[in-house]
Amino acid sequence: MAFKERVFSGVQPTGNLHLGNYLGAITKFVALQDTYDCIYCVVDLHAITVWQDPPELKRTIREVTAAFIACGIDPKKQIIFNQSQVAEHAELAWVFNCVARLGWLNRMTQFKEKAGKDRENVSVGLYAYPNLMAADILVYRATHVPVGEDQKQHLELARDIAQKFNVDFAASIASNGYGDAFFPQPEPIIQGPATRVMSLRDGSKKMSKSEPSDYSRINLTDDADTIAQKVRKAKTDPEALPSEEEGLKPRPEADNLVGIYAALNNTTKAAVLSEFGGAQFSTFKMALVDLSVAKLGPIGSEMKKLVQDPVYIDSILADGSARASAIAGETMKAVKDIVGFVRRS
Ligand code: TRP
């Protein structure tokens, strides 16, 4: 069966958004809206799998929404909303809790990393997190999911859940008129240079909101001076830039900065090196400062403007939620029929 092509992705409202979120996720979201119908979700239900301060959670939900808009996602043409406003996410996640196997979840590397040695003490939600993520995608029967490398395993799990649901309920799916498969197999979209943006202080670590040093990342709300300062202080090595990509391999910090330049400038690392090969970092960093400020400065100021108008932001989320609910509600009705629940008609 052919499914209508649809893009879904989610961003957690936790901590500040930084360059890694921007290059790794949001710019891709923006590009996809030319070709697909897109649903972009602020995944607040996922956020509370670890403790969130309530007023801070509200603030970050609005901030991520502002970032989506400031980066150029059109909230009229696409759907922007927060997960908790569409109850079907949690509802389908419960059904998926009963489809997914314990053994599948036990293999999730992100859970192992996040839980660490404190396994007995983390929330049940953190463990079931990938099932909710599968529900996010499949409640819209989305076919394409732009995600970072680190989410590939979760997406494979979503495919396994879709597959097992389709097989377990095959007879009921057919008798309810949904053909031979109810859920599509959602595909990851992973592309472009600098999908993984690394810390400016340590080229072997991912840029992260939880890293104590603010100099390790560029936040989307940093002003021009702060951006410039952080780029100037970014860790490098004493060598000049190589002319070939090969030369970046043993130099993680150089590789990262070249990757960032390439991604911000919509080009390849090879192209950047053909321009800057042989140059000293002092020269390259000046160019990177100019480029970063030119690209990120306007986004930061637009975000700041938007978050000062929570009434507007909330109206975007309400409108997006209503449109998302219409789709999710239809899926959930069908799922209830397929599973064998009796529902109010
Ligand atoms: N787990 C994703 C992350 O941390 C966020 C997410 C939640 C998501 N639901 C999703 C991403 C559905 C893609 C599709 O990055």
Tab-separated table of C-alpha atoms and ligand atoms in Angstrom:
chain	number	residue	atom	x	y	z
A	1	MET	CA	0.000	0.000	0.000
A	2	ALA	CA	1.220	3.506	-0.781
A	3	PHE	CA	1.186	5.991	2.057
A	4	LYS	CA	0.878	9.727	1.629
A	5	GLU	CA	4.351	11.191	2.064
A	6	ARG	CA	4.612	13.199	5.240
A	7	VAL	CA	7.476	14.467	7.378
A	8	PHE	CA	7.406	14.405	11.169
A	9	SER	CA	10.096	15.417	13.619
A	10	GLY	CA	10.383	16.517	17.203
A	11	VAL	CA	12.657	18.687	19.313
A	12	GLN	CA	12.789	18.471	23.092
A	13	PRO	CA	12.155	21.681	25.028
A	14	THR	CA	15.053	21.259	27.410
A	15	GLY	CA	17.772	23.848	27.919
A	16	ASN	CA	18.951	26.326	25.335
A	17	LEU	CA	18.911	25.598	21.639
A	18	HIS	CA	22.381	25.766	20.132
A	19	LEU	CA	24.181	25.567	16.820
A	20	GLY	CA	24.077	21.770	16.952
A	21	ASN	CA	20.273	21.759	17.072
A	22	TYR	CA	20.184	24.363	14.337
A	23	LEU	CA	22.527	22.680	11.841
A	24	GLY	CA	21.654	19.120	12.838
A	25	ALA	CA	17.890	19.497	12.828
A	26	ILE	CA	16.134	22.803	12.303
A	27	THR	CA	17.783	23.842	8.992
A	28	LYS	CA	16.795	20.446	7.603
A	29	PHE	CA	13.234	20.960	8.788
A	30	VAL	CA	13.198	24.273	6.940
A	31	ALA	CA	14.498	22.761	3.699
A	32	LEU	CA	11.992	19.900	3.726
A	33	GLN	CA	8.961	22.167	3.754
A	34	ASP	CA	9.449	22.894	0.047
A	35	THR	CA	8.864	19.249	-0.875
A	36	TYR	CA	6.712	17.735	1.872
A	37	ASP	CA	3.840	18.382	4.227
A	38	CYS	CA	5.652	18.682	7.527
A	39	ILE	CA	4.657	18.331	11.151
A	40	TYR	CA	7.146	19.723	13.653
A	41	CYS	CA	6.522	18.988	17.289
A	42	VAL	CA	7.871	20.382	20.535
A	43	VAL	CA	8.047	17.115	22.453
A	44	ASP	CA	7.186	18.194	25.974
A	45	LEU	CA	5.997	14.715	26.998
A	46	HIS	CA	9.474	13.427	26.201
A	47	ALA	CA	11.048	16.251	28.175
A	48	ILE	CA	9.446	15.150	31.463
A	49	THR	CA	11.077	11.710	31.291
A	50	VAL	CA	13.674	13.547	33.361
A	51	TRP	CA	12.798	16.249	35.889
A	52	GLN	CA	11.795	19.636	34.444
A	53	ASP	CA	11.149	22.748	36.463
A	54	PRO	CA	7.528	23.695	35.544
A	55	PRO	CA	7.960	27.444	34.806
A	56	GLU	CA	11.179	26.692	32.928
A	57	LEU	CA	9.417	24.001	30.859
A	58	LYS	CA	6.762	26.497	29.749
A	59	ARG	CA	9.507	28.935	28.803
A	60	THR	CA	11.467	26.415	26.753
A	61	ILE	CA	8.368	25.100	24.940
A	62	ARG	CA	7.749	28.660	23.746
A	63	GLU	CA	11.424	29.180	22.970
A	64	VAL	CA	11.657	26.125	20.709
A	65	THR	CA	8.469	27.252	18.971
A	66	ALA	CA	10.023	30.687	18.469
A	67	ALA	CA	13.156	29.052	17.042
A	68	PHE	CA	11.115	27.054	14.518
A	69	ILE	CA	9.456	30.242	13.305
A	70	ALA	CA	12.588	32.408	13.424
A	71	CYS	CA	14.512	29.830	11.383
A	72	GLY	CA	11.888	29.978	8.664
A	73	ILE	CA	9.335	27.207	9.169
A	74	ASP	CA	5.994	28.519	7.984
A	75	PRO	CA	3.424	27.810	10.718
A	76	LYS	CA	0.531	28.375	8.305
A	77	LYS	CA	1.660	25.905	5.659
A	78	GLN	CA	3.191	23.351	8.027
A	79	ILE	CA	2.077	22.235	11.472
A	80	ILE	CA	3.961	23.453	14.539
A	81	PHE	CA	2.612	22.347	17.915
A	82	ASN	CA	3.497	20.907	21.297
A	83	GLN	CA	2.954	17.222	21.931
A	84	SER	CA	0.949	17.456	25.171
A	85	GLN	CA	-1.881	19.304	23.389
A	86	VAL	CA	-2.636	16.235	21.270
A	87	ALA	CA	-3.667	13.434	23.616
A	88	GLU	CA	-3.422	10.786	20.888
A	89	HIS	CA	0.392	10.704	21.228
A	90	ALA	CA	0.115	9.309	24.740
A	91	GLU	CA	-2.823	7.117	23.788
A	92	LEU	CA	-1.066	5.438	20.877
A	93	ALA	CA	2.100	5.153	22.965
A	94	TRP	CA	0.161	2.952	25.395
A	95	VAL	CA	-0.893	0.625	22.588
A	96	PHE	CA	2.748	0.543	21.469
A	97	ASN	CA	3.855	-0.285	25.018
A	98	CYS	CA	1.887	-3.458	24.432
A	99	VAL	CA	3.362	-4.081	20.962
A	100	ALA	CA	7.056	-3.420	21.649
A	101	ARG	CA	8.976	-6.158	23.450
A	102	LEU	CA	11.057	-5.671	26.571
A	103	GLY	CA	14.034	-7.136	24.739
A	104	TRP	CA	13.819	-4.438	22.067
A	105	LEU	CA	13.893	-1.620	24.596
A	106	ASN	CA	16.710	-3.273	26.526
A	107	ARG	CA	18.924	-2.741	23.496
A	108	MET	CA	18.425	1.037	23.342
A	109	THR	CA	21.828	2.620	23.773
A	110	GLN	CA	20.448	6.050	24.619
A	111	PHE	CA	18.596	4.628	27.622
A	112	LYS	CA	21.730	2.856	28.795
A	113	GLU	CA	23.721	6.074	28.503
A	114	LYS	CA	21.119	8.257	30.175
A	115	ALA	CA	20.307	5.825	32.964
A	116	GLY	CA	23.960	5.014	33.650
A	117	LYS	CA	24.517	3.251	36.947
A	118	ASP	CA	21.329	4.670	38.429
A	119	ARG	CA	18.965	2.372	36.531
A	120	GLU	CA	16.741	1.555	39.489
A	121	ASN	CA	16.067	5.198	40.007
A	122	VAL	CA	15.238	6.604	36.570
A	123	SER	CA	11.623	7.121	35.494
A	124	VAL	CA	9.634	4.415	33.740
A	125	GLY	CA	9.009	7.098	31.118
A	126	LEU	CA	12.700	7.268	30.257
A	127	TYR	CA	12.614	3.561	29.491
A	128	ALA	CA	9.415	3.752	27.434
A	129	TYR	CA	10.622	6.934	25.655
A	130	PRO	CA	11.231	5.215	22.281
A	131	ASN	CA	7.664	3.856	22.232
A	132	LEU	CA	6.317	7.383	22.628
A	133	MET	CA	8.617	8.515	19.846
A	134	ALA	CA	7.223	5.770	17.600
A	135	ALA	CA	3.714	6.956	18.474
A	136	ASP	CA	4.643	10.563	17.587
A	137	ILE	CA	5.631	9.511	14.106
A	138	LEU	CA	3.035	6.845	13.438
A	139	VAL	CA	0.006	8.706	14.798
A	140	TYR	CA	0.442	10.817	11.632
A	141	ARG	CA	1.504	7.775	9.611
A	142	ALA	CA	4.550	9.870	8.683
A	143	THR	CA	6.888	8.423	6.068
A	144	HIS	CA	10.018	10.577	6.530
A	145	VAL	CA	11.744	11.617	9.731
A	146	PRO	CA	14.687	14.036	9.749
A	147	VAL	CA	16.822	13.046	12.741
A	148	GLY	CA	20.401	13.113	13.931
A	149	GLU	CA	22.618	10.015	13.909
A	150	ASP	CA	21.896	9.471	17.592
A	151	GLN	CA	18.196	8.874	16.906
A	152	LYS	CA	18.643	6.225	14.226
A	153	GLN	CA	18.196	3.357	16.639
A	154	HIS	CA	14.954	4.838	17.941
A	155	LEU	CA	13.706	5.147	14.398
A	156	GLU	CA	14.537	1.511	13.710
A	157	LEU	CA	12.477	0.634	16.757
A	158	ALA	CA	9.571	2.663	15.338
A	159	ARG	CA	9.836	0.607	12.151
A	160	ASP	CA	9.833	-2.622	14.153
A	161	ILE	CA	6.764	-1.504	16.084
A	162	ALA	CA	4.944	-0.530	12.871
A	163	GLN	CA	5.862	-3.870	11.344
A	164	LYS	CA	4.776	-5.937	14.347
A	165	PHE	CA	1.496	-4.038	14.604
A	166	ASN	CA	0.843	-4.639	10.901
A	167	VAL	CA	1.593	-8.356	11.280
A	168	ASP	CA	-0.137	-9.001	14.625
A	169	PHE	CA	-3.312	-7.250	13.504
A	170	ALA	CA	-3.152	-8.187	9.818
A	171	ALA	CA	-6.571	-9.855	9.772
A	172	SER	CA	-8.243	-6.994	11.608
A	173	ILE	CA	-6.488	-4.381	9.461
A	174	ALA	CA	-7.842	-6.083	6.344
A	175	SER	CA	-11.361	-6.609	7.693
A	176	ASN	CA	-11.564	-2.965	8.739
A	177	GLY	CA	-10.743	-1.952	5.172
A	178	TYR	CA	-7.139	-0.796	5.621
A	179	GLY	CA	-5.555	-3.211	3.175
A	180	ASP	CA	-2.415	-5.132	4.052
A	181	ALA	CA	-0.602	-2.581	6.219
A	182	PHE	CA	-1.912	0.159	8.465
A	183	PHE	CA	1.354	1.844	9.432
A	184	PRO	CA	4.110	2.855	6.992
A	185	GLN	CA	7.784	2.113	7.614
A	186	PRO	CA	9.094	5.595	8.436
A	187	GLU	CA	12.480	6.394	6.935
A	188	PRO	CA	15.189	8.529	8.483
A	189	ILE	CA	16.490	11.544	6.595
A	190	ILE	CA	20.086	12.136	7.651
A	191	GLN	CA	22.086	14.457	5.436
A	192	GLY	CA	24.652	17.180	4.980
A	193	PRO	CA	27.928	18.207	6.605
A	194	ALA	CA	28.023	19.020	10.326
A	195	THR	CA	25.022	16.829	11.140
A	196	ARG	CA	27.051	16.271	14.261
A	197	VAL	CA	28.314	19.572	15.575
A	198	MET	CA	30.987	19.074	18.209
A	199	SER	CA	31.883	21.106	21.290
A	200	LEU	CA	34.014	24.192	20.607
A	201	ARG	CA	36.201	23.166	23.533
A	202	ASP	CA	36.632	19.484	22.708
A	203	GLY	CA	36.248	18.169	19.171
A	204	SER	CA	35.552	14.658	20.389
A	205	LYS	CA	32.376	15.585	22.304
A	206	LYS	CA	29.013	16.555	20.865
A	207	MET	CA	27.933	20.175	21.293
A	208	SER	CA	25.482	19.909	24.150
A	209	LYS	CA	23.231	22.012	26.313
A	210	SER	CA	24.373	20.143	29.397
A	211	GLU	CA	28.101	20.907	29.004
A	212	PRO	CA	29.007	23.240	31.915
A	213	SER	CA	31.124	25.663	29.857
A	214	ASP	CA	28.985	28.031	27.785
A	215	TYR	CA	32.053	28.500	25.559
A	216	SER	CA	31.541	24.946	24.311
A	217	ARG	CA	28.479	25.970	22.292
A	218	ILE	CA	26.871	28.788	20.352
A	219	ASN	CA	23.329	29.335	21.580
A	220	LEU	CA	20.745	30.483	19.061
A	221	THR	CA	19.989	33.452	21.303
A	222	ASP	CA	23.645	34.569	21.644
A	223	ASP	CA	24.235	38.109	20.397
A	224	ALA	CA	26.867	39.010	17.802
A	225	ASP	CA	29.574	39.832	20.367
A	226	THR	CA	29.079	36.572	22.214
A	227	ILE	CA	29.156	34.554	18.992
A	228	ALA	CA	32.361	36.294	17.919
A	229	GLN	CA	34.009	35.705	21.268
A	230	LYS	CA	33.098	32.022	21.336
A	231	VAL	CA	34.391	31.400	17.819
A	232	ARG	CA	37.653	33.239	18.600
A	233	LYS	CA	38.160	31.162	21.732
A	234	ALA	CA	37.258	27.861	20.058
A	235	LYS	CA	39.944	25.229	20.542
A	236	THR	CA	42.226	24.659	17.540
A	237	ASP	CA	45.676	23.287	16.868
A	238	PRO	CA	48.804	25.198	15.738
A	239	GLU	CA	48.835	23.888	12.147
A	240	ALA	CA	47.478	25.726	9.127
A	241	LEU	CA	44.313	24.359	7.532
A	242	PRO	CA	44.841	21.415	5.165
A	243	SER	CA	43.857	21.627	1.512
A	244	GLU	CA	42.228	18.185	1.434
A	245	GLU	CA	39.475	16.692	3.636
A	246	GLU	CA	41.797	13.768	4.389
A	247	GLY	CA	43.967	16.169	6.399
A	248	LEU	CA	41.100	16.871	8.821
A	249	LYS	CA	40.856	13.288	10.020
A	250	PRO	CA	43.356	13.412	12.885
A	251	ARG	CA	42.281	16.975	13.789
A	252	PRO	CA	38.802	16.869	15.370
A	253	GLU	CA	38.666	20.569	16.273
A	254	ALA	CA	39.707	21.695	12.789
A	255	ASP	CA	37.268	19.222	11.290
A	256	ASN	CA	34.448	20.597	13.425
A	257	LEU	CA	35.050	24.249	12.565
A	258	VAL	CA	35.357	23.489	8.860
A	259	GLY	CA	32.159	21.427	9.079
A	260	ILE	CA	30.338	24.281	10.781
A	261	TYR	CA	31.532	26.731	8.134
A	262	ALA	CA	30.437	24.387	5.354
A	263	ALA	CA	27.016	23.780	6.870
A	264	LEU	CA	26.370	27.466	7.574
A	265	ASN	CA	27.429	28.353	4.054
A	266	ASN	CA	25.477	25.500	2.476
A	267	THR	CA	28.539	23.973	0.889
A	268	THR	CA	30.943	21.069	1.424
A	269	LYS	CA	34.061	20.745	3.571
A	270	ALA	CA	36.061	20.191	0.388
A	271	ALA	CA	34.870	23.521	-0.995
A	272	VAL	CA	35.756	25.300	2.246
A	273	LEU	CA	39.249	23.775	2.212
A	274	SER	CA	39.839	24.742	-1.386
A	275	GLU	CA	39.269	28.310	-0.247
A	276	PHE	CA	41.050	28.206	3.122
A	277	GLY	CA	43.618	25.407	2.678
A	278	GLY	CA	46.995	26.698	3.887
A	279	ALA	CA	45.429	29.553	5.871
A	280	GLN	CA	46.084	30.031	9.575
A	281	PHE	CA	43.238	29.583	12.036
A	282	SER	CA	43.331	33.284	12.861
A	283	THR	CA	42.264	34.048	9.284
A	284	PHE	CA	39.744	31.238	9.081
A	285	LYS	CA	38.194	32.155	12.415
A	286	MET	CA	37.638	35.733	11.272
A	287	ALA	CA	35.700	34.430	8.294
A	288	LEU	CA	33.787	32.018	10.519
A	289	VAL	CA	32.870	34.842	12.904
A	290	ASP	CA	31.473	36.897	10.022
A	291	LEU	CA	29.540	33.982	8.615
A	292	SER	CA	28.144	32.875	11.999
A	293	VAL	CA	27.071	36.380	12.929
A	294	ALA	CA	25.480	36.917	9.513
A	295	LYS	CA	23.518	33.658	9.681
A	296	LEU	CA	22.680	33.378	13.373
A	297	GLY	CA	22.405	37.027	14.417
A	298	PRO	CA	19.040	37.638	12.705
A	299	ILE	CA	17.640	34.347	14.017
A	300	GLY	CA	18.595	35.226	17.581
A	301	SER	CA	17.007	38.658	17.416
A	302	GLU	CA	13.834	37.308	15.837
A	303	MET	CA	13.607	34.646	18.560
A	304	LYS	CA	13.990	37.260	21.256
A	305	LYS	CA	11.209	39.310	19.705
A	306	LEU	CA	8.911	36.307	19.423
A	307	VAL	CA	9.344	35.050	22.986
A	308	GLN	CA	8.302	38.456	24.222
A	309	ASP	CA	4.893	37.760	22.730
A	310	PRO	CA	3.721	34.522	24.404
A	311	VAL	CA	0.134	35.204	23.322
A	312	TYR	CA	1.220	34.960	19.700
A	313	ILE	CA	3.373	31.870	20.296
A	314	ASP	CA	0.535	30.160	22.167
A	315	SER	CA	-1.850	30.925	19.320
A	316	ILE	CA	0.522	29.224	16.867
A	317	LEU	CA	0.664	26.161	19.118
A	318	ALA	CA	-3.113	26.104	19.559
A	319	ASP	CA	-3.697	26.341	15.819
A	320	GLY	CA	-1.075	23.677	15.064
A	321	SER	CA	-2.479	21.377	17.749
A	322	ALA	CA	-5.981	21.639	16.329
A	323	ARG	CA	-4.734	20.669	12.873
A	324	ALA	CA	-2.542	17.873	14.260
A	325	SER	CA	-5.467	16.558	16.339
A	326	ALA	CA	-7.610	16.212	13.250
A	327	ILE	CA	-5.086	13.785	11.722
A	328	ALA	CA	-4.141	12.012	14.942
A	329	GLY	CA	-7.806	11.557	15.881
A	330	GLU	CA	-8.514	9.719	12.632
A	331	THR	CA	-5.536	7.398	13.148
A	332	MET	CA	-6.543	6.660	16.728
A	333	LYS	CA	-10.128	5.822	15.732
A	334	ALA	CA	-8.788	3.334	13.207
A	335	VAL	CA	-6.332	1.884	15.739
A	336	LYS	CA	-9.185	1.347	18.212
A	337	ASP	CA	-11.199	-0.503	15.584
A	338	ILE	CA	-8.182	-2.566	14.568
A	339	VAL	CA	-7.221	-3.485	18.133
A	340	GLY	CA	-10.833	-4.363	18.973
A	341	PHE	CA	-11.820	-1.608	21.372
A	342	VAL	CA	-15.445	-0.457	21.477
A	343	ARG	CA	-15.565	3.281	20.882
A	344	ARG	CA	-18.041	6.132	20.963
A	345	SER	CA	-18.980	6.805	17.353
B	1	TRP	N1	14.070	11.760	20.598
B	1	TRP	C1	14.267	12.906	19.747
B	1	TRP	C2	15.540	13.653	20.183
B	1	TRP	O1	15.878	13.657	21.342
B	1	TRP	C3	13.095	13.849	19.804
B	1	TRP	C4	11.863	13.209	19.262
B	1	TRP	C5	10.765	12.834	19.965
B	1	TRP	C6	11.632	12.890	17.908
B	1	TRP	N2	9.830	12.318	19.148
B	1	TRP	C7	10.328	12.323	17.870
B	1	TRP	C8	12.380	13.015	16.736
B	1	TRP	C9	9.776	11.857	16.687
B	1	TRP	C10	11.828	12.550	15.544
B	1	TRP	C11	10.538	11.969	15.522
B	1	TRP	O2	16.165	14.265	19.352
